[in-house]
Coordinates of C-alpha atoms in Angstrom, one line a residue:
M1 CA -66.5 -108.0 1.1
T2 CA -65.4 -104.4 1.4
T3 CA -63.5 -104.6 4.7
P4 CA -59.8 -105.5 4.7
R5 CA -58.8 -109.1 5.6
T6 CA -55.3 -108.8 7.1
A7 CA -53.1 -111.9 7.0
Y8 CA -50.8 -112.5 10.0
K9 CA -47.9 -115.0 10.6
V10 CA -45.9 -116.5 13.4
D11 CA -42.2 -117.3 13.1
C12 CA -39.1 -117.8 15.2
E13 CA -39.0 -114.2 16.4
H14 CA -42.8 -114.0 16.8
P15 CA -43.8 -117.4 18.0
G16 CA -47.3 -118.8 18.2
S17 CA -47.2 -122.3 19.7
E18 CA -51.0 -122.6 19.9
V19 CA -51.5 -122.1 16.2
A20 CA -48.6 -124.2 15.1
A21 CA -49.4 -127.1 17.5
E22 CA -53.1 -127.0 16.7
T23 CA -52.3 -127.2 13.0
A24 CA -49.9 -130.0 13.6
A25 CA -52.6 -131.9 15.4
A26 CA -55.1 -131.3 12.6
M27 CA -52.6 -132.5 9.9
A28 CA -51.7 -135.6 11.9
A29 CA -55.4 -136.4 12.3
A30 CA -56.0 -135.8 8.6
S31 CA -53.1 -138.1 7.7
V32 CA -54.8 -140.9 9.6
A33 CA -58.0 -140.3 7.6
F34 CA -56.3 -140.2 4.2
R35 CA -53.9 -143.1 4.9
P36 CA -56.1 -145.8 3.3
Y37 CA -56.9 -143.8 0.2
D38 CA -54.0 -141.6 -0.6
S39 CA -50.8 -142.6 1.2
K40 CA -48.7 -140.0 -0.6
Y41 CA -50.8 -137.1 0.6
S42 CA -51.0 -138.7 4.0
D43 CA -47.2 -138.8 4.2
L44 CA -47.0 -135.1 3.2
L45 CA -49.5 -134.2 5.9
L46 CA -47.5 -136.1 8.4
L47 CA -44.2 -134.5 7.4
H48 CA -45.6 -131.0 7.9
A49 CA -47.3 -132.1 11.2
R50 CA -43.9 -133.2 12.5
Q51 CA -42.3 -129.9 11.4
L52 CA -45.0 -127.8 12.9
F53 CA -44.9 -129.6 16.2
S54 CA -41.1 -129.2 16.4
F55 CA -41.4 -125.5 15.6
A56 CA -44.2 -125.0 18.2
D57 CA -42.2 -126.8 20.9
T58 CA -38.8 -125.2 20.1
Y59 CA -40.0 -121.6 19.8
R60 CA -42.5 -121.4 22.6
G61 CA -44.8 -118.4 22.9
R62 CA -48.4 -117.4 23.0
Y63 CA -49.7 -116.4 19.6
D64 CA -51.7 -113.4 21.0
D65 CA -48.4 -112.0 22.3
S66 CA -47.2 -112.0 18.7
V67 CA -50.4 -110.9 17.1
H68 CA -52.0 -108.4 19.5
S69 CA -55.1 -107.8 17.4
V70 CA -56.5 -111.3 18.2
R71 CA -56.7 -110.7 21.9
K72 CA -60.1 -109.0 21.8
Y73 CA -61.7 -112.0 20.1
Y74 CA -59.6 -115.1 20.5
P75 CA -57.3 -114.6 23.5
S76 CA -55.2 -117.6 24.4
S77 CA -56.6 -117.9 28.0
S78 CA -55.3 -121.4 28.6
G79 CA -51.9 -120.8 27.0
Y80 CA -50.2 -123.1 24.6
S81 CA -49.4 -126.1 26.8
D82 CA -52.6 -128.0 26.0
E83 CA -52.0 -127.6 22.3
L84 CA -48.5 -129.1 22.6
L85 CA -49.9 -132.1 24.4
W86 CA -52.8 -132.3 21.9
A87 CA -50.4 -132.3 19.0
A88 CA -48.1 -134.9 20.5
A89 CA -51.1 -137.2 21.2
W90 CA -52.3 -137.0 17.6
L91 CA -48.8 -137.5 16.2
F92 CA -48.5 -140.7 18.3
E93 CA -51.8 -141.8 17.0
A94 CA -50.7 -141.2 13.4
T95 CA -47.1 -142.6 13.7
D96 CA -47.1 -145.0 16.6
D97 CA -43.7 -143.3 17.4
K98 CA -43.0 -143.7 21.1
L99 CA -41.2 -140.4 21.0
Y100 CA -44.5 -138.6 21.1
L101 CA -46.1 -140.8 23.7
N102 CA -43.1 -140.2 25.9
Y103 CA -43.5 -136.5 25.3
V104 CA -47.0 -136.6 26.6
A105 CA -46.1 -138.8 29.6
Q106 CA -43.1 -136.8 30.6
N107 CA -44.8 -133.4 30.2
A108 CA -48.3 -134.1 31.3
V109 CA -47.9 -132.6 34.8
L110 CA -45.5 -129.8 33.7
L111 CA -47.8 -128.7 30.9
G112 CA -51.0 -129.1 32.9
G113 CA -52.5 -132.1 31.3
T114 CA -53.4 -133.6 34.7
G115 CA -54.7 -131.8 37.7
W116 CA -56.8 -129.2 35.9
A117 CA -60.4 -128.7 37.0
V118 CA -61.5 -129.0 33.3
T119 CA -65.0 -127.7 32.5
E120 CA -64.7 -127.2 28.8
F121 CA -63.3 -128.6 25.5
S122 CA -62.9 -125.8 23.0
W123 CA -60.8 -124.2 20.3
D124 CA -58.7 -122.8 23.2
N125 CA -58.7 -125.5 25.8
K126 CA -57.8 -129.1 24.7
Y127 CA -57.2 -130.6 28.2
A128 CA -60.6 -132.2 28.2
G129 CA -59.9 -133.8 24.9
L130 CA -56.8 -135.4 26.3
Q131 CA -58.8 -137.0 29.2
V132 CA -62.2 -137.9 27.7
L133 CA -64.1 -137.2 24.4
L134 CA -67.9 -137.3 24.6
T135 CA -70.1 -136.6 21.6
K136 CA -73.1 -134.5 22.1
A137 CA -74.8 -135.0 18.7
D138 CA -78.2 -135.8 20.4
Y139 CA -78.0 -132.6 22.4
I140 CA -77.2 -130.5 19.3
L141 CA -80.1 -132.0 17.3
G142 CA -82.7 -131.5 20.0
K143 CA -82.2 -133.8 23.0
N144 CA -82.0 -130.8 25.4
P145 CA -84.3 -129.1 27.8
K146 CA -85.6 -126.6 25.2
S147 CA -86.1 -129.3 22.5
M148 CA -84.3 -127.0 20.1
S149 CA -82.1 -128.1 17.3
Y150 CA -79.0 -125.9 17.3
L151 CA -78.3 -127.1 13.7
V152 CA -80.0 -124.5 11.5
G153 CA -82.6 -126.0 9.1
Y154 CA -82.8 -129.3 11.0
G155 CA -86.0 -130.2 12.7
W156 CA -88.9 -127.9 13.3
N157 CA -87.5 -125.7 16.1
Y158 CA -84.2 -124.1 15.2
P159 CA -82.6 -120.6 15.4
T160 CA -84.0 -118.1 12.9
H161 CA -82.0 -115.0 13.9
V162 CA -78.5 -116.4 13.1
H163 CA -75.6 -114.0 13.4
H164 CA -74.4 -114.4 9.8
R165 CA -74.3 -111.7 7.1
G166 CA -75.3 -114.0 4.2
A167 CA -78.3 -115.3 6.1
S168 CA -79.4 -111.9 7.4
V169 CA -79.2 -109.8 4.3
P170 CA -81.8 -110.5 1.5
S171 CA -80.5 -112.2 -1.6
I172 CA -79.8 -110.3 -4.8
F173 CA -83.1 -111.6 -6.2
E174 CA -84.9 -109.5 -3.6
L175 CA -82.4 -106.7 -3.2
P176 CA -80.6 -106.2 -6.5
S177 CA -78.5 -103.3 -5.4
A178 CA -75.1 -104.0 -3.8
V179 CA -74.9 -104.0 0.0
G180 CA -71.6 -102.9 1.5
C181 CA -70.3 -104.1 4.9
I182 CA -71.3 -100.9 6.7
D183 CA -74.7 -100.8 5.1
G184 CA -75.3 -104.4 5.8
F185 CA -74.5 -103.9 9.5
D186 CA -76.5 -100.7 9.9
D187 CA -79.6 -102.0 8.1
W188 CA -79.8 -105.7 9.0
Y189 CA -77.7 -106.4 12.2
V190 CA -80.4 -105.1 14.6
N191 CA -83.3 -106.0 12.4
K192 CA -85.8 -108.0 14.5
D193 CA -87.1 -110.0 11.5
G194 CA -85.9 -113.6 11.1
N195 CA -83.2 -114.5 8.6
P196 CA -84.5 -114.2 5.0
N197 CA -82.0 -116.9 4.0
V198 CA -81.8 -120.2 5.9
I199 CA -78.2 -121.2 6.4
E200 CA -78.8 -124.9 6.2
G201 CA -76.6 -127.1 8.4
A202 CA -74.9 -124.3 10.3
L203 CA -74.2 -125.0 14.0
V204 CA -74.8 -121.9 16.1
G205 CA -73.0 -121.1 19.4
G206 CA -75.8 -122.6 21.4
P207 CA -77.1 -122.2 24.9
D208 CA -75.4 -120.8 28.0
V209 CA -74.4 -122.9 31.1
K210 CA -78.0 -122.9 32.3
D211 CA -79.3 -124.2 28.9
E212 CA -80.9 -120.9 28.1
F213 CA -80.8 -119.8 24.5
Y214 CA -81.7 -116.3 23.1
D215 CA -82.5 -116.3 19.4
D216 CA -81.1 -112.8 18.9
R217 CA -78.8 -111.8 16.1
C218 CA -77.0 -109.4 18.4
K219 CA -76.1 -112.2 20.8
Y220 CA -73.3 -113.5 18.6
E221 CA -72.0 -115.8 21.4
Q222 CA -75.2 -117.9 21.0
T223 CA -76.3 -117.4 17.4
E224 CA -73.1 -117.2 15.4
P225 CA -72.0 -120.2 13.4
S226 CA -68.3 -120.4 13.7
M227 CA -65.6 -122.5 12.0
V228 CA -64.4 -123.8 15.3
G229 CA -67.8 -125.3 16.0
N230 CA -68.8 -126.4 12.5
A231 CA -65.5 -128.0 11.3
P232 CA -65.4 -130.8 13.9
L233 CA -69.2 -131.4 13.5
V234 CA -68.5 -132.6 9.9
G235 CA -66.2 -135.3 11.3
L236 CA -68.6 -136.3 14.0
F237 CA -71.6 -136.7 11.7
A238 CA -69.5 -138.5 9.2
A239 CA -68.4 -141.0 11.8
L240 CA -71.9 -141.5 13.1
D241 CA -73.2 -141.9 9.6
G242 CA -70.5 -144.5 8.9
L243 CA -72.0 -146.7 11.7
E244 CA -75.5 -146.8 10.1
G245 CA -77.0 -149.0 7.5
D246 CA -76.5 -149.5 3.8
K247 CA -75.1 -146.5 2.0
G248 CA -76.6 -147.7 -1.3
S249 CA -74.6 -148.0 -4.6
E250 CA -73.7 -145.7 -7.4
H251 CA -76.6 -143.8 -9.1
K252 CA -78.5 -145.7 -11.7
S253 CA -81.5 -144.7 -13.8
A254 CA -84.4 -146.2 -12.0
G255 CA -87.0 -145.9 -14.8
P256 CA -90.6 -145.8 -13.8
N257 CA -91.2 -146.1 -10.0
P258 CA -93.0 -149.3 -9.1
K259 CA -96.4 -148.8 -7.6
P260 CA -96.3 -148.9 -3.8
K261 CA -98.2 -151.7 -2.1
V262 CA -100.8 -150.0 0.0
D263 CA -103.0 -152.8 1.4
S264 CA -103.1 -151.7 5.0
C265 CA -103.4 -155.2 6.6
F266 CA -100.4 -156.5 4.6
A267 CA -98.5 -153.3 5.1
E268 CA -98.7 -153.5 8.8
A269 CA -97.6 -157.1 8.8
A270 CA -94.6 -156.1 6.6
V271 CA -93.0 -154.0 9.3
E272 CA -92.7 -154.5 13.0
F273 CA -92.4 -151.6 15.4
V274 CA -91.0 -151.8 18.9
H275 CA -91.4 -148.7 21.1
T276 CA -89.1 -148.0 24.1
I277 CA -88.3 -145.1 26.3
T278 CA -84.5 -144.7 26.6
N279 CA -84.3 -141.6 28.7
T280 CA -86.4 -139.2 30.8
W281 CA -85.8 -135.8 32.4
K282 CA -87.8 -133.0 34.0
Y283 CA -87.8 -129.4 32.7
Q284 CA -89.8 -126.6 34.3
G285 CA -92.0 -129.1 36.1
E286 CA -92.8 -131.2 33.1
D287 CA -91.6 -134.7 32.2
Y288 CA -89.9 -135.3 28.9
Y289 CA -89.1 -138.6 27.3
R290 CA -86.7 -139.9 24.6
H291 CA -88.7 -142.4 22.6
Q292 CA -86.9 -144.9 20.4
V293 CA -88.8 -146.9 17.8
A294 CA -87.1 -150.0 16.3
V295 CA -88.4 -150.7 12.8
K296 CA -87.9 -154.3 11.5
N297 CA -88.6 -155.7 8.0
T298 CA -90.7 -158.8 8.6
C299 CA -92.2 -159.2 5.1
G300 CA -89.5 -161.5 3.7
E301 CA -88.7 -159.2 0.8
R302 CA -86.3 -156.2 0.3
I303 CA -88.0 -152.9 1.1
T304 CA -86.6 -149.9 -0.9
Y305 CA -89.5 -147.5 -0.2
L306 CA -91.3 -147.1 3.1
K307 CA -93.9 -144.4 3.9
L308 CA -94.9 -144.0 7.6
K309 CA -97.6 -141.9 9.2
I310 CA -96.8 -140.6 12.6
E311 CA -99.6 -139.0 14.6
N312 CA -99.6 -137.2 18.0
L313 CA -96.0 -136.2 17.5
A314 CA -95.3 -133.0 19.5
G315 CA -91.5 -132.9 19.6
L316 CA -88.3 -133.3 17.6
L317 CA -87.7 -136.5 15.5
W318 CA -84.6 -137.7 13.8
G319 CA -83.8 -140.9 11.9
L320 CA -86.5 -140.4 9.2
S321 CA -87.0 -138.0 6.3
Q322 CA -90.1 -135.8 6.6
T323 CA -92.2 -135.4 3.4
Q324 CA -94.3 -132.5 2.2
E325 CA -97.4 -134.3 3.4
K326 CA -98.5 -133.7 7.0
N327 CA -97.4 -136.4 9.4
M328 CA -95.8 -138.4 6.6
Y329 CA -92.2 -139.7 6.8
E330 CA -89.9 -141.9 4.6
L331 CA -86.7 -143.8 5.0
P332 CA -83.7 -141.6 5.8
P333 CA -81.3 -140.8 2.8
W334 CA -78.6 -143.1 4.2
L335 CA -80.8 -146.1 4.2
K336 CA -81.5 -147.2 0.6
V337 CA -82.5 -150.8 1.2
L338 CA -84.1 -152.6 4.2
E339 CA -83.2 -156.2 3.8
P340 CA -85.5 -159.0 5.1
G341 CA -85.0 -159.2 8.9
A342 CA -83.0 -156.0 9.0
G343 CA -84.0 -152.9 10.9
F344 CA -83.2 -149.4 11.9
V345 CA -84.3 -147.0 14.7
F346 CA -85.7 -143.5 14.8
V347 CA -86.0 -141.3 17.8
Y348 CA -88.3 -138.5 19.0
I349 CA -88.6 -136.4 22.1
Q350 CA -91.8 -135.2 23.7
G351 CA -93.7 -135.1 26.9
G352 CA -96.9 -137.2 27.4
P353 CA -97.8 -140.4 25.6
Q354 CA -96.0 -141.9 22.7
A355 CA -96.8 -141.1 19.1
A356 CA -98.8 -143.4 16.9
V357 CA -96.8 -145.0 14.0
S358 CA -98.4 -146.8 11.1
V359 CA -97.4 -148.0 7.6
V360 CA -99.0 -146.1 4.7
A361 CA -97.1 -147.7 1.8
Y362 CA -94.0 -149.7 0.9
H363 CA -92.4 -151.6 -2.0

């Protein structure tokens, strides 16, 4: 990186209530997560969360009034009131101290926590988070009118012109000479080719209010993976993963893999499939359906390997791991064992009739 990375600060004379309160909220939330595993570190986080909240509330002021250079990119359009309420709410969650609950109750109207016509929840505006939190994991992963995964590398239809320098500039193995910041911008920013490097797991900015998405590196609002979008996604996916199935055990040397059972009649009897349509919507005159397939182990034995063939699949699928073979899928990585009578679900989206699912092998 050849461009300067200037550090800024907020203090009593140059306040930044948004930054301080947001950090207080993050530390309070982290203290809750660490409490069962490292109480000492959790206490330290909570101490600093209290200090930062006190600082943010005592020395009130917009951070972009103190650090003028951020106005162009991250202006504090909603002010700092929402962050103060957000921090107090998290501190109450972490401490059960009625002081913070009373702060929210007494300042909700004054600080705008009620009465706003809230249309967003973002790095800047936290009011929606104080009123309702809705996860949109399905939408991100492809349950949307364009059937596009906005998580790069996930699914078959994801952004390929990501606004990211490391993804856009060829690797040192293809381009051994050093590429400076200016050179990288001039040569690769407006390049129409797709990214030479897939930035796996990056969440891009996403579609506009009309669900339109332009896979264009120059449209950074839609194709840039930002920290404010990706950081909370880790927690969301971790929480969802925590609700699912057996996480397996510590790694052990498995030795030779047992030969899968491939008798088709017995294989079909070993697993039961139940297809249902859980949602439907119309896009550009066409009907789309969210298909859910419940898979149940009916063979009376533990299944540690399951290979499925899915034909007539035209849309996105999640809940299974795709193999190198065409139309072939295996158990997802979070599901190591399917106990007798146990089951799981996978989901796919497409128009028209349902896909055909069959068992190829299992053991």
